[in-house]
Structures are given as structure tokens and as C-alpha cells.
Coordinates of C-alpha atoms in Angstrom, one line a residue:
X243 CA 42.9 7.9 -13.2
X244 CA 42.8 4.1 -13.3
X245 CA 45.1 3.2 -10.7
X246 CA 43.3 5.6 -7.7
X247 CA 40.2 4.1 -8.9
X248 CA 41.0 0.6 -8.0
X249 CA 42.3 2.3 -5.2
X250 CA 39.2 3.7 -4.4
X251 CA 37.0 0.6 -5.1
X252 CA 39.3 -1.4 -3.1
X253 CA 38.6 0.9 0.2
X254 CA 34.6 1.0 -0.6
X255 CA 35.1 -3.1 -0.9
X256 CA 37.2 -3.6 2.5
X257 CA 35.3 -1.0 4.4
X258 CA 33.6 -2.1 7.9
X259 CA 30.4 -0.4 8.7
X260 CA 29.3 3.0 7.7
X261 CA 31.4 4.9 9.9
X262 CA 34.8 3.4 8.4
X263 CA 37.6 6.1 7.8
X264 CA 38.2 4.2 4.2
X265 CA 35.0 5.0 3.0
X266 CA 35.5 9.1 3.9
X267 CA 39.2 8.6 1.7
X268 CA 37.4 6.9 -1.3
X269 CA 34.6 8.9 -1.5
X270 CA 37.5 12.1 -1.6
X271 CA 39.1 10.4 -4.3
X272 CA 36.2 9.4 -6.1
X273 CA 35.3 12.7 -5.8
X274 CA 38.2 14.2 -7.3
X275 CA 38.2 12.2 -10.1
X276 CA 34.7 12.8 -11.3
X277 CA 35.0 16.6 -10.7
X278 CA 38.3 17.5 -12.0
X279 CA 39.0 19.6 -14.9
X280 CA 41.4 17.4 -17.8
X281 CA 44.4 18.0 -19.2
X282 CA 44.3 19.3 -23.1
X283 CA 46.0 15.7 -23.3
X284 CA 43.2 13.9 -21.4
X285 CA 40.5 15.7 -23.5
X286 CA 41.7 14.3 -26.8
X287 CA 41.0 10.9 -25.8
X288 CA 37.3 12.0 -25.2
X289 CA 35.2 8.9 -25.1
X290 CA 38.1 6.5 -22.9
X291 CA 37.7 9.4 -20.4
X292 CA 34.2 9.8 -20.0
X293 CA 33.5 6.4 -19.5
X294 CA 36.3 6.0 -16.0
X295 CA 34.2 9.6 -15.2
X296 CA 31.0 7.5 -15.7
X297 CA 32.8 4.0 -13.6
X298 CA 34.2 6.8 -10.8
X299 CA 30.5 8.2 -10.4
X300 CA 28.5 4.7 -10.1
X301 CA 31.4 3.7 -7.4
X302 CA 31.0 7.4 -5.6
X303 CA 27.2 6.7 -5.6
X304 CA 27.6 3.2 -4.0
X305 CA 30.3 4.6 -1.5
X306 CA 28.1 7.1 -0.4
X307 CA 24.8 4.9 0.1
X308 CA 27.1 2.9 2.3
X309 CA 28.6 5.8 4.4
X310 CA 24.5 6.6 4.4
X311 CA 25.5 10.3 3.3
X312 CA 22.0 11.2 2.3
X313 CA 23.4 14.9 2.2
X314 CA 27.1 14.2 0.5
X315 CA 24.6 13.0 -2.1
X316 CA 22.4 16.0 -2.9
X317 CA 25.7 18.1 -2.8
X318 CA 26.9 15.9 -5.1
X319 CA 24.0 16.4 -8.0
X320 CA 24.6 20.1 -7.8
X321 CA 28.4 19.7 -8.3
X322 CA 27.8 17.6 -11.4
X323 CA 25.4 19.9 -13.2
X324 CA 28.9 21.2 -14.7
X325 CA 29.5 17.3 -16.7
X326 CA 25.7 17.6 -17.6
X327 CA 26.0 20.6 -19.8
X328 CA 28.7 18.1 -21.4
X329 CA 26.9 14.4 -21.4
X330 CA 23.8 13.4 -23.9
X331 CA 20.5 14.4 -21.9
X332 CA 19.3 11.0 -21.8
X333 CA 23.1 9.8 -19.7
X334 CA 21.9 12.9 -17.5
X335 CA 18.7 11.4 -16.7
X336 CA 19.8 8.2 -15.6
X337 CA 22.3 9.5 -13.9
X338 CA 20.2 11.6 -11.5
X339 CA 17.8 8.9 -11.2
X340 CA 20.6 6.8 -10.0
X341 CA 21.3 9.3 -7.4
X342 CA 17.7 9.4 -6.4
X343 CA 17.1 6.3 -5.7
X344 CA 20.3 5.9 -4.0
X345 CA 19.2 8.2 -1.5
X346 CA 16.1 6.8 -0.7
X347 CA 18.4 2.9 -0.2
X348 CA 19.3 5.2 2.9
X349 CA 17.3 4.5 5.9
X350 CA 15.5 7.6 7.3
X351 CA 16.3 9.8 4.3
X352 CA 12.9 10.3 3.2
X353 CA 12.3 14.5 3.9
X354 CA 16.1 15.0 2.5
X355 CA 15.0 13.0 -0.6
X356 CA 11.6 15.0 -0.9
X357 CA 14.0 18.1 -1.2
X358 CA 16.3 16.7 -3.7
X359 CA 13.5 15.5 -6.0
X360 CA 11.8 19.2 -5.6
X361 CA 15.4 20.8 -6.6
X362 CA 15.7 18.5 -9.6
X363 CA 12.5 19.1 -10.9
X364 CA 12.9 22.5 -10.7
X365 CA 16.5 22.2 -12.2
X366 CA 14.7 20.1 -15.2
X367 CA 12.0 22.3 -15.8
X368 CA 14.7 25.6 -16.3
X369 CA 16.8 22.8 -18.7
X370 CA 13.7 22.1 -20.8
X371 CA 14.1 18.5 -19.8
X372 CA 10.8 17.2 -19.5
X373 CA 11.1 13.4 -20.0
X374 CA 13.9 13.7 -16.7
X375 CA 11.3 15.9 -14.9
X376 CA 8.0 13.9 -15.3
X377 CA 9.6 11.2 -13.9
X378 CA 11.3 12.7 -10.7
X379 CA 7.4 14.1 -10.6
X380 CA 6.3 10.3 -10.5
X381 CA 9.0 9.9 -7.9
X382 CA 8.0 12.7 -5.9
X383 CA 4.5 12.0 -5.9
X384 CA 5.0 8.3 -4.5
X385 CA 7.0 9.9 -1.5
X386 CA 4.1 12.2 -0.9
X387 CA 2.4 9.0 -0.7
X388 CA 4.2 6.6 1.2
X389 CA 4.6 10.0 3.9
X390 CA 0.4 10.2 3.4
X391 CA 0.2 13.9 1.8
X392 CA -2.2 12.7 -0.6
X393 CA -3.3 16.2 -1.8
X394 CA 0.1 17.2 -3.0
X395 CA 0.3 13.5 -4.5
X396 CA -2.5 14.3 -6.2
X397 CA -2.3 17.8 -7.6
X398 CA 1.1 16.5 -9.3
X399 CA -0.7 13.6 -10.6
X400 CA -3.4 15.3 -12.2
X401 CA -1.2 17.9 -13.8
X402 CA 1.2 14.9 -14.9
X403 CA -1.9 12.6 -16.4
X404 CA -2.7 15.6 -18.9
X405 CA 1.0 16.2 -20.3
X406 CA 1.5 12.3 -20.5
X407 CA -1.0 12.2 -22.5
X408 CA -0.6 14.6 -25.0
X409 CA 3.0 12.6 -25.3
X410 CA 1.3 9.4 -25.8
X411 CA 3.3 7.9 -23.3
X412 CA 1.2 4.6 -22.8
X413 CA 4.1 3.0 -19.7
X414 CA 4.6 5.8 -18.1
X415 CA 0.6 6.4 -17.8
X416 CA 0.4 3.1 -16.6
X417 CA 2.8 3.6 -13.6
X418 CA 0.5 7.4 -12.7
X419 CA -2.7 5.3 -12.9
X420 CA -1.2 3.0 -10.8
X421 CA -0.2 5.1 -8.2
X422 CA -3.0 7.5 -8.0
X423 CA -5.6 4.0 -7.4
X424 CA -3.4 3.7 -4.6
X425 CA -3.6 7.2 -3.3
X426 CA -7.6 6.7 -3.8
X427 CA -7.6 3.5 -2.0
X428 CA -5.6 5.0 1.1
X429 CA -8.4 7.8 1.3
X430 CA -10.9 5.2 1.1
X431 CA -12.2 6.6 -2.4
X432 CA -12.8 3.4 -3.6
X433 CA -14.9 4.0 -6.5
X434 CA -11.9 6.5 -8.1
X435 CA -9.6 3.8 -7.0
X436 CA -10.8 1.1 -9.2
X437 CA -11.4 3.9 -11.8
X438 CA -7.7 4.8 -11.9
X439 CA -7.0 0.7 -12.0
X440 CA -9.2 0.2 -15.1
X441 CA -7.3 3.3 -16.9
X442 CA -4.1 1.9 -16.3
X443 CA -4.8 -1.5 -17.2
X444 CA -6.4 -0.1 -21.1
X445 CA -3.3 1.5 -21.4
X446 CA -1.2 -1.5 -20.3
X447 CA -2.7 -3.1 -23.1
X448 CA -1.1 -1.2 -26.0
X449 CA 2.2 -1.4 -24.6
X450 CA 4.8 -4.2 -23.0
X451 CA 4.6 -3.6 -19.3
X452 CA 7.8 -5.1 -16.9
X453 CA 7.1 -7.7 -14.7
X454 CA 7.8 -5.4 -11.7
X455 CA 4.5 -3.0 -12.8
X456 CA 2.6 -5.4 -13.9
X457 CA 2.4 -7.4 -10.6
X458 CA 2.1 -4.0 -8.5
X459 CA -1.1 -3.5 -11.1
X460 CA -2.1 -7.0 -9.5
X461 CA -1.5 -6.3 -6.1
X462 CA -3.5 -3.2 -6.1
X463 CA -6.2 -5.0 -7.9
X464 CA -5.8 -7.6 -5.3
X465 CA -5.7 -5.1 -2.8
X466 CA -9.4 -3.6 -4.0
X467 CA -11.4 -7.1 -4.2
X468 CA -10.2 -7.2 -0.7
X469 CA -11.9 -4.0 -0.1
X470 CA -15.1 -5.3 -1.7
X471 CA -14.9 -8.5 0.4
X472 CA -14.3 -10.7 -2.6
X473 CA -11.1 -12.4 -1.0
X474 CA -11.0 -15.2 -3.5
X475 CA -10.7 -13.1 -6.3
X476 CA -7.8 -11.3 -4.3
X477 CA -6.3 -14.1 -3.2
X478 CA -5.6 -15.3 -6.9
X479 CA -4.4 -11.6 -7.8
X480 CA -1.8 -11.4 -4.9
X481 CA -0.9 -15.1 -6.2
X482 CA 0.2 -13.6 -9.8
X483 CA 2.1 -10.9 -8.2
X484 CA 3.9 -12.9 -5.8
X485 CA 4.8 -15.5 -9.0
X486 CA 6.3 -12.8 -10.8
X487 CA 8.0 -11.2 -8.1
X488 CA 9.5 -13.9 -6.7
X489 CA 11.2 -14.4 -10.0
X490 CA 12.7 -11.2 -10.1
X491 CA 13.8 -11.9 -6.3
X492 CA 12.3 -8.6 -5.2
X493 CA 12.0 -7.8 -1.9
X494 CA 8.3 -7.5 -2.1
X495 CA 7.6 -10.5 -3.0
X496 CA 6.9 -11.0 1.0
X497 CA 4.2 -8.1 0.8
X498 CA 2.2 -10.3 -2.4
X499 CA 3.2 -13.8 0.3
X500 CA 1.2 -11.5 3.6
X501 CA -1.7 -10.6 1.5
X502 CA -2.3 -13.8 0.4
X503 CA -1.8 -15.6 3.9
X504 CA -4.5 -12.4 4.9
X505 CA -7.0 -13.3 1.9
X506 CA -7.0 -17.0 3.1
X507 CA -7.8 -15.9 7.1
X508 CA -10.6 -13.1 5.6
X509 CA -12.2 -16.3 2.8
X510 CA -11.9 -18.4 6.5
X511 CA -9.9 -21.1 4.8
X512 CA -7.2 -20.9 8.0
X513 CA -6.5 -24.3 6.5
X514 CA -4.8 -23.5 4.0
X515 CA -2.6 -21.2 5.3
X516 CA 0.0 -24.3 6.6
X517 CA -0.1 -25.6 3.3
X518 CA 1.3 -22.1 1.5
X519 CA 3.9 -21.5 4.0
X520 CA 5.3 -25.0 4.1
X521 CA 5.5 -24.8 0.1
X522 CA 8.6 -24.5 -1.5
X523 CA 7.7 -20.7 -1.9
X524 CA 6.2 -20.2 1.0
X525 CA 9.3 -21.6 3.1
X526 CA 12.1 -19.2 0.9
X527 CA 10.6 -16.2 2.4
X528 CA 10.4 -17.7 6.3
X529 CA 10.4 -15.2 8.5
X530 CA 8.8 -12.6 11.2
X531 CA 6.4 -11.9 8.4
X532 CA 5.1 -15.1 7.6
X533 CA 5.2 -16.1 11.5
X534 CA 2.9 -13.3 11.7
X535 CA 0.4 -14.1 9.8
X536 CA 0.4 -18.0 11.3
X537 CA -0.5 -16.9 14.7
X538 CA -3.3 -15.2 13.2
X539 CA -4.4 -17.7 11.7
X540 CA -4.1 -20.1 14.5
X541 CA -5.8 -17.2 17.0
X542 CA -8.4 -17.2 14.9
X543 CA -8.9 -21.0 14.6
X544 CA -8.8 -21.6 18.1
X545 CA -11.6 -18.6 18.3
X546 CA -10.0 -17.1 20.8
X547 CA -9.8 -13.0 21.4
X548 CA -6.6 -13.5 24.1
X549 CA -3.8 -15.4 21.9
X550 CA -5.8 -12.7 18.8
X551 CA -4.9 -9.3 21.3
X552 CA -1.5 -11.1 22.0
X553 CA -0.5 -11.7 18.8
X554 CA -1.3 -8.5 17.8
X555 CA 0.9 -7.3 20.5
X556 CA 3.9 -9.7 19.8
X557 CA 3.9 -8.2 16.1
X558 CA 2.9 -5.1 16.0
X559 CA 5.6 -4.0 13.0
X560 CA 4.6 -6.7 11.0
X561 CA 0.4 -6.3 11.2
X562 CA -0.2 -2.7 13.1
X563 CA 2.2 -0.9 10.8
X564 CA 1.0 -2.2 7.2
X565 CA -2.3 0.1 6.5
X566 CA -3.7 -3.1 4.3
X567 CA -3.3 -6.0 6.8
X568 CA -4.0 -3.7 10.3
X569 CA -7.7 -2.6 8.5
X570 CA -8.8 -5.9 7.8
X571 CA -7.3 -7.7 11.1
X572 CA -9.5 -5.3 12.9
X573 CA -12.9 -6.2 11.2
X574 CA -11.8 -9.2 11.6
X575 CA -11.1 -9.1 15.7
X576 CA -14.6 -6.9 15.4
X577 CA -16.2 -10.3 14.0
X578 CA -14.5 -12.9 15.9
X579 CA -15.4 -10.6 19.2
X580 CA -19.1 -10.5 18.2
X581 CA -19.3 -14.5 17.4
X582 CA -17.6 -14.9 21.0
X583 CA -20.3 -12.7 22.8
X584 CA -23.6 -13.9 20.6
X585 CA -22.4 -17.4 22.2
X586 CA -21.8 -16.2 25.7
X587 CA -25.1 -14.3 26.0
X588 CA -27.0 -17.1 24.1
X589 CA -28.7 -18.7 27.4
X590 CA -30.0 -15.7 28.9
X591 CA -33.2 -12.8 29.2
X592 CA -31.3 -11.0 31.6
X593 CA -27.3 -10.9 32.2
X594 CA -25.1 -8.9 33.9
X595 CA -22.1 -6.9 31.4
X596 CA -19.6 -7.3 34.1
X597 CA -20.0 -11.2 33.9
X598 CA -19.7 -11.6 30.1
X599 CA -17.1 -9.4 30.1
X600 CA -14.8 -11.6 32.6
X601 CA -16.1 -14.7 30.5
X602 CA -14.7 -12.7 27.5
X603 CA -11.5 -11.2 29.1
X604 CA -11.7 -7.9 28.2
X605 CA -12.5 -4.6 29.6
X606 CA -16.3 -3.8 31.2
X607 CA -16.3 -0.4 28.9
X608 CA -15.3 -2.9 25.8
X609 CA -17.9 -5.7 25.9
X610 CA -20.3 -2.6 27.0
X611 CA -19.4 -0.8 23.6
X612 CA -19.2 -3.7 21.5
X613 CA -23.2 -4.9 22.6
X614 CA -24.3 -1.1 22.3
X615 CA -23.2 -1.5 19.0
X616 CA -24.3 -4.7 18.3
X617 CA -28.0 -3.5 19.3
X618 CA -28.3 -0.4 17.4
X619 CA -27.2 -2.9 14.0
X620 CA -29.9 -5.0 15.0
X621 CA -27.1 -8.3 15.6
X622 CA -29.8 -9.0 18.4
X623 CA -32.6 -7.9 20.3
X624 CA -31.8 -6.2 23.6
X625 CA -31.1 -3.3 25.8
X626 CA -28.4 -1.4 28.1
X627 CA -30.1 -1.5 32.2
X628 CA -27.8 1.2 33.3
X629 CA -29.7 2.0 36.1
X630 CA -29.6 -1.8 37.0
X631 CA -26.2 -2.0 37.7
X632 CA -24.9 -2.5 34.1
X633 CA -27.1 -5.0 33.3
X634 CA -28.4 -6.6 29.7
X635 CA -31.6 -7.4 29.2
X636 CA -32.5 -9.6 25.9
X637 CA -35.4 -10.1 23.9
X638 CA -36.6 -12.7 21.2
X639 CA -37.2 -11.8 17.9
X640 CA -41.0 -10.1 17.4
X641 CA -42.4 -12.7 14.9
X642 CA -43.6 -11.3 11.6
X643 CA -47.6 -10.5 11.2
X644 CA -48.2 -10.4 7.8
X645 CA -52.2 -9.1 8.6
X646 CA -51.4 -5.4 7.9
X647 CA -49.0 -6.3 4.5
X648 CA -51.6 -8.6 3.8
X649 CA -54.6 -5.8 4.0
X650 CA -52.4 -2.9 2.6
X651 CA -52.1 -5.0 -0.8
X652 CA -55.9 -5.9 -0.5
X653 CA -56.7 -2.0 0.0
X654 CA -54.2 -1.5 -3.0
X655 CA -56.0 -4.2 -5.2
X656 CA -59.3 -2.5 -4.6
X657 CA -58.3 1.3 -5.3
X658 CA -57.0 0.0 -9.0
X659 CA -60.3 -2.1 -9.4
X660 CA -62.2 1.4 -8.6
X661 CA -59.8 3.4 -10.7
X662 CA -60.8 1.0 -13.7
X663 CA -64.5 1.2 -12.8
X664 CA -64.7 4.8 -13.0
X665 CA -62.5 4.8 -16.0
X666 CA -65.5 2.7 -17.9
X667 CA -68.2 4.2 -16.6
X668 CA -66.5 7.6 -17.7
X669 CA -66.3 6.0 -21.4
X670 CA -70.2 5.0 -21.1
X671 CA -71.2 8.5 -20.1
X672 CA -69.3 10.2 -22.8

């Protein structure tokens, strides 16, 4: 076995691209080796054996990720439920996990991978393997996640939450929680949200949690304040999950490095974006990412809703396309577009739409929306002239009269002083 083994490893390691014909000849002979039946001979030396089946597997696994065989891989986890009838249950477990998450290294893999985790639950549940199948459950339920069918996320969480607890399973409670405050949060439940954050936190605490959980616990608490508006408080969360992931040089450590950038713009401390970026930190993870967040902070410096549009434009992957960062941009563009038009419309009674909306640069049906709104939430006091060729008329502020308050508390005062009167007089008579 040893010599086609290097062999093997020796194609995977000289291979060119995913498409190279020496990956196809390892992954045979890799294949072979794990999957053959030994000699009488070969089965004597039991443990010696298992282990180069154990070596040929990993290096199969890796081969395959990097032919991007998301199905050679799910064929694969039925071929091997032979050896699993043969390994301890707990070699089985990390073995199919190891699979698992191999397939989802594969780019665009994600409804193949839902399958596989479904099959291997199943196959768990029929083995009596519970510890393997609560966590491709886990697994499962963060791909319904990140591919938003929260229901199904949630039905498995809930069912999951009441066996993990009869088990007493304090870590692997912590990672549910975790997950189901961020299914909460995506439906905008916030209030179940930060429930869900606060259970796994208590359980956290009777149990040594890995730096990797512990700063998604942060992230998402991070990720809540920010909800709430408390971006300080965020800002200083996203700060301790960025510290510890950095340390572990996990790849999102750039997500903690955008939601701080974001909590500075929100807390409108744009100057202190600069300062984190050209840090020692800050300048490890340069790239499209950071940039991003920069020319929002410079947009909204400068106060101006052109370079804000445009930059939203010029990185739509990095803003548009994370749920956290687009949500608070836009209030955020919603804001900066109200300041822009409370000091263009500042000087006058009467103005036309169609000139603030060319002082503005945006769409007539826009700035028309945007004042509508701005009226009925009482931002300013005004009205829509449609008849008058789209025109806005604006009023000052009706001063306060405190003469009616004033003789509703007088009336008020007098109705107790009677109620007392009576009351005596009542006592005198009786």
C-alpha cells in the first residue's frame, strides 16, 4: 500500500487546476486502497493497516475537494459505510464530518451538501448514532440558514434544543443557541434573538468554549446592539471577535474588521475609520472589503448622496450582498438623504419638487417619495401641490398654546376639590 500511496499523494501535490488528468488517477488509486478487501496476511497486522486506510482516506478527501467533485464525494460516504461497521463509532463520526465539510470547501455545492447531510442523518438515526447525528442536524440547520429557509432551520432546532438538553450537553447548546439568535435576527425577531443569545451565553458559562464560538457569540451580540442603535457597545463586541479571530487566522476575521469599520460610520465617528485600517491589524486584511467600507466613510463625510449611490454601485458584493452591512447602509443613505433635503428646502414657503430634486441629483419620483414621507413623520411641516405642478408648499411650526392644558388641569383641580367637598359634607350628614 505504501508505495501507490506516495504515488498518489505525489499526483494530488503536482496536479494543475481541477481539471488535471493526475488528480482523476489518484483519486482511482486512493480509491482502491481505501475500499479493497485485505489479504488474511494484511489482516493480521490489524492496527498498521487501518491507519495507511485512515492516511489514503484524508488524501482521497483532499484530492477530491480539489477536483471539486462534490458528488465523487457523497458516493464516497456510502461506499465506506462497509469500514464503519469495522472502525470505533467515534473514528466514524469524524470521519463523515470530514467529508461534510469538505464538500461545502467546494464552491457552489450547497443543495448537493443539503442532501448528503439529510442522507447521513438518516443513516445515523437507523445506526443509533446520536452524538454523529445531532451534529450533522446542527450542520444542516446552518445551511438552511445561510440558504434563508428559516422554518426548516427552526423546526430542527427546536427538536435538537430538547434532546441536548436531556444530554446535558452544555457546548453543543451553546453553538444551537447561537445559531437560532441568528435565524431570529434574520427574521427580524429581535426580542427571541437576544433571548436565544442570553441562553447560550448561561450555558457558556459552565463549560470552556473555543475561541472560534466564542467570538461568533460576540459577533452576534455585536450584531444585535447594532440593531438597537447602540453602535458603541457593538463596536467593542465586533472588536473582541476580530482579536480572537485574527489569532486563529480565520477567514472571518474580515467580517468582525467590516462591522466594526460599519459601527464607527453608524456612531458617526468617520474619523476613526483611517486610524483602524492603517493599524497593524487593520492593514493585514487590505483589501476590496476594507476599500469598501472607506468610500463609505468618505461619501458620507463629504455628505454627499452621488459618490454614496456610486460607491454602492462600485461594490455591490462587498455592501449589497452582506444582509448586516446592506440594512444599515440604507438607513443610513435614508438619513444622509433627509439631512441633504431639510437643507435644500430650508429657505423657502413654497418650492418646486422638480428643482430640489436637480439640486439633489436624484429622480423627481425619489425626492417626491422621500418628502411625502418626511411629512407624514412629522420631519417638517408641509404639503404635496400636485395640482400645482408638483410643487411643495412649507409651513412653520404651530407654536404651542398652553391656555387649553392650562384650563383642563384647572377643571381637573376643581372636580377633586368638589369630590372632597361632598365627601365631608356626606360624613356631616350621616
Amino acid at each position: 500500500m505504501e508505495p501507490l500511496y506516495e504515488k498518489a499523494c505525489d499526483l494530488v501535490a503536482t496536479a494543475q487546476g481541477h481539471e488535471d488528468e493526475k488528480l482523476t488517477e489518484a483519486v482511482s488509486i486512493l480509491t482502491d486502497l481505501v475500499l479493497r478487501h485485505e489479504t488474511q496476511a494484511a489482516q493480521s497486522k490489524g492496527d498498521s493497516v487501518m491507519k495507511m486506510k485512515e492516511k489514503c482516506l484524508d488524501e482521497l478527501v483532499g484530492a477530491l475537494v480539489k477536483k471539486r467533485d462534490a458528488n465523487g464525494l457523497r458516493t464516497l460516504l456510502g461506499e465506506l459505510r462497509g469500514l464503519f461497521q469495522e472502525i470505533p463509532k467515534a473514528k466514524t463520526a469524524k470521519i463523515v464530518r470530514g467529508i461534510i465539510e469538505g464538500i461545502d470547501k467546494i464552491p457552489n455545492s450547497t443543495d448537493i451538501l443539503v442532501q448528503v447531510c439529510q442522507e447521513q442523518a438518516a443513516w445515523a438515526t437507523s445506526e443509533k448514532r446520536t452524538f454523529l447525528r445531532q451534529r450533522i442536524d446542527i450542520k444542516l440547520s446552518s445551511l438552511y440558514y445561510s440558504t434563508k429557509r428559516y422554518k426548516d432551520a427552526l423546526d430542527l432546532l427546536s427538536t435538537l434544543i430538547s434532546e441536548v438538553k436531556k444530554l446535558d450537553d452544555k457546548l453543543l447548546l451553546v453553538e444551537i443557541h447561537v445559531l437560532e439568535s441568528k435565524i431570529h435576527q434574520a427574521l427580524r425577531n429581535l426580542p427571541k434573538a437576544k433571548a436565544a443569545l442570553v441562553a447560550a451565553r448561561t450555558a457558556a458559562n459552565a463549560v470552556y468554549v473555543p475561541p472560534s464560538l466564542q467570538a461568533d457569540m460576540d459577533a452576534q451580540s455585536g450584531i444585535l446592539h447594532g440593531e438597537e442603535k447602540d453602535f458603541k457597545t457593538g463596536y467593542s463586541y465586533f472588536y473582541e471577535a476580530f482579536e480572537q479571530l485574527s489569532s486563529l487566522d480565520d477567514p472571518r476575521s474580515i467580517r468582525a474588521l467590516k462591522y466594526m469599520l460599519l459601527s464607527k460610520i453608524m456612531a458617526g465617528d468617520v474619523s476613526d475609520v483611517g486610524m483602524i485600517i492603517s493599524s497593524k491589524a487593520g492593514l493585514k486584511y487590505a483589501g476590496s472589503e476594507v476599500d469598501a467600507l472607506k468610500a463609505v466613510a468618505k461619501a458620507y463625510e463629504s455628505r454627499s448622496l452621488a459618490d454614496f449611490q456610486n460607491v454602492l454601485q462600485s461594490y455591490q458584493a462587498e455592501l449589497q450582498d452582506d444582509p448586516v452591512v446592506h440594512s444599515h447602509l440604507k438607513s443610513l443613505y435614508d438619513a444622509l438623504m433627509e439631512q441633504n433635503l431639510m437643507r435644500i428646502i430650508e429657505p423657502y414657503s413654497r418650492v418646486d419638487v422638480a428643482h430640489v430634486a436637480s439640486k439633489i441629483n436624484l429622480p423627481v419620483e425619489d425626492v417626491e417619495a422621500k418628502l411625502s414621507q418626511m411629512i407624514l413623520d412629522k420631519k417638517f411641516y408641509g404639503t404635496l401641490d400636485q395640482g400645482n405642478q408638483g410643487t411643495l408648499e412649507i409651513y412653520d411650526e404651530d407654536a404651542k398654546d398652553d391656555l387649553f392644558p392650562s384650563a383642563l388641569s384647572t377643571i381637573d383641580n376643581m372636580s377633586k376639590v368638589v369630590d372632597s367637598l361632598f365627601t365631608r359634607s356626606m360624613k356631616i350628614v350621616s
